[in-house]
């Protein structure tokens, strides 16, 4: 008996909607306030748009110093930060957060293209932080945020 022909099914999305994975996250009742810290405007914009389509409130900062000011004004539900940035890098930002907010409850996703073992170990040593290797797909960031949104709602 011969192989069956392969049938490809594609879900139709409204024009302008980038990801089907966003639909899954947008069904959650919990909307998070997310601070995105990245000195690469295009990368920050992609993450911002993806998470906003999922119904989250986002704010961006281009370096750690600007992010720290925003956190002092109002803590986010989740922080997504790059490591290598001008003015104040992600490592110094995380250190400042630990020093100023020792009882911090918001999780931190540290994203970087650096593959050094020391960087991974450093992130593992930060309570409530996790590592996300660049490049990543928008689906990956939505999935990570979805995990935290689900935890927040329980």
PDB file of N, CA and C in Angstrom, residues 6 14 34 75 121:
ATOM      1  N   UNK A   6       0.255  13.760   1.781  1.00  0.00           N
ATOM      2  CA  UNK A   6       0.375  14.647   2.926  1.00  0.00           C
ATOM      3  C   UNK A   6      -0.602  15.816   2.766  1.00  0.00           C
ATOM      4  N   UNK A  14      -6.530  36.489  11.010  1.00  0.00           N
ATOM      5  CA  UNK A  14      -6.867  37.821  10.499  1.00  0.00           C
ATOM      6  C   UNK A  14      -5.594  38.521  10.024  1.00  0.00           C
ATOM      7  N   UNK A  34       4.696  44.155  31.811  1.00  0.00           N
ATOM      8  CA  UNK A  34       6.025  43.635  31.489  1.00  0.00           C
ATOM      9  C   UNK A  34       6.957  44.773  31.092  1.00  0.00           C
ATOM     10  N   UNK A  75       6.858  48.672  40.104  1.00  0.00           N
ATOM     11  CA  UNK A  75       7.444  47.368  39.778  1.00  0.00           C
ATOM     12  C   UNK A  75       6.595  46.645  38.742  1.00  0.00           C
ATOM     13  N   UNK A 121      25.620  30.468  34.685  1.00  0.00           N
ATOM     14  CA  UNK A 121      25.738  30.247  36.131  1.00  0.00           C
ATOM     15  C   UNK A 121      25.309  31.483  36.906  1.00  0.00           C
TER      16      UNK A 121
END
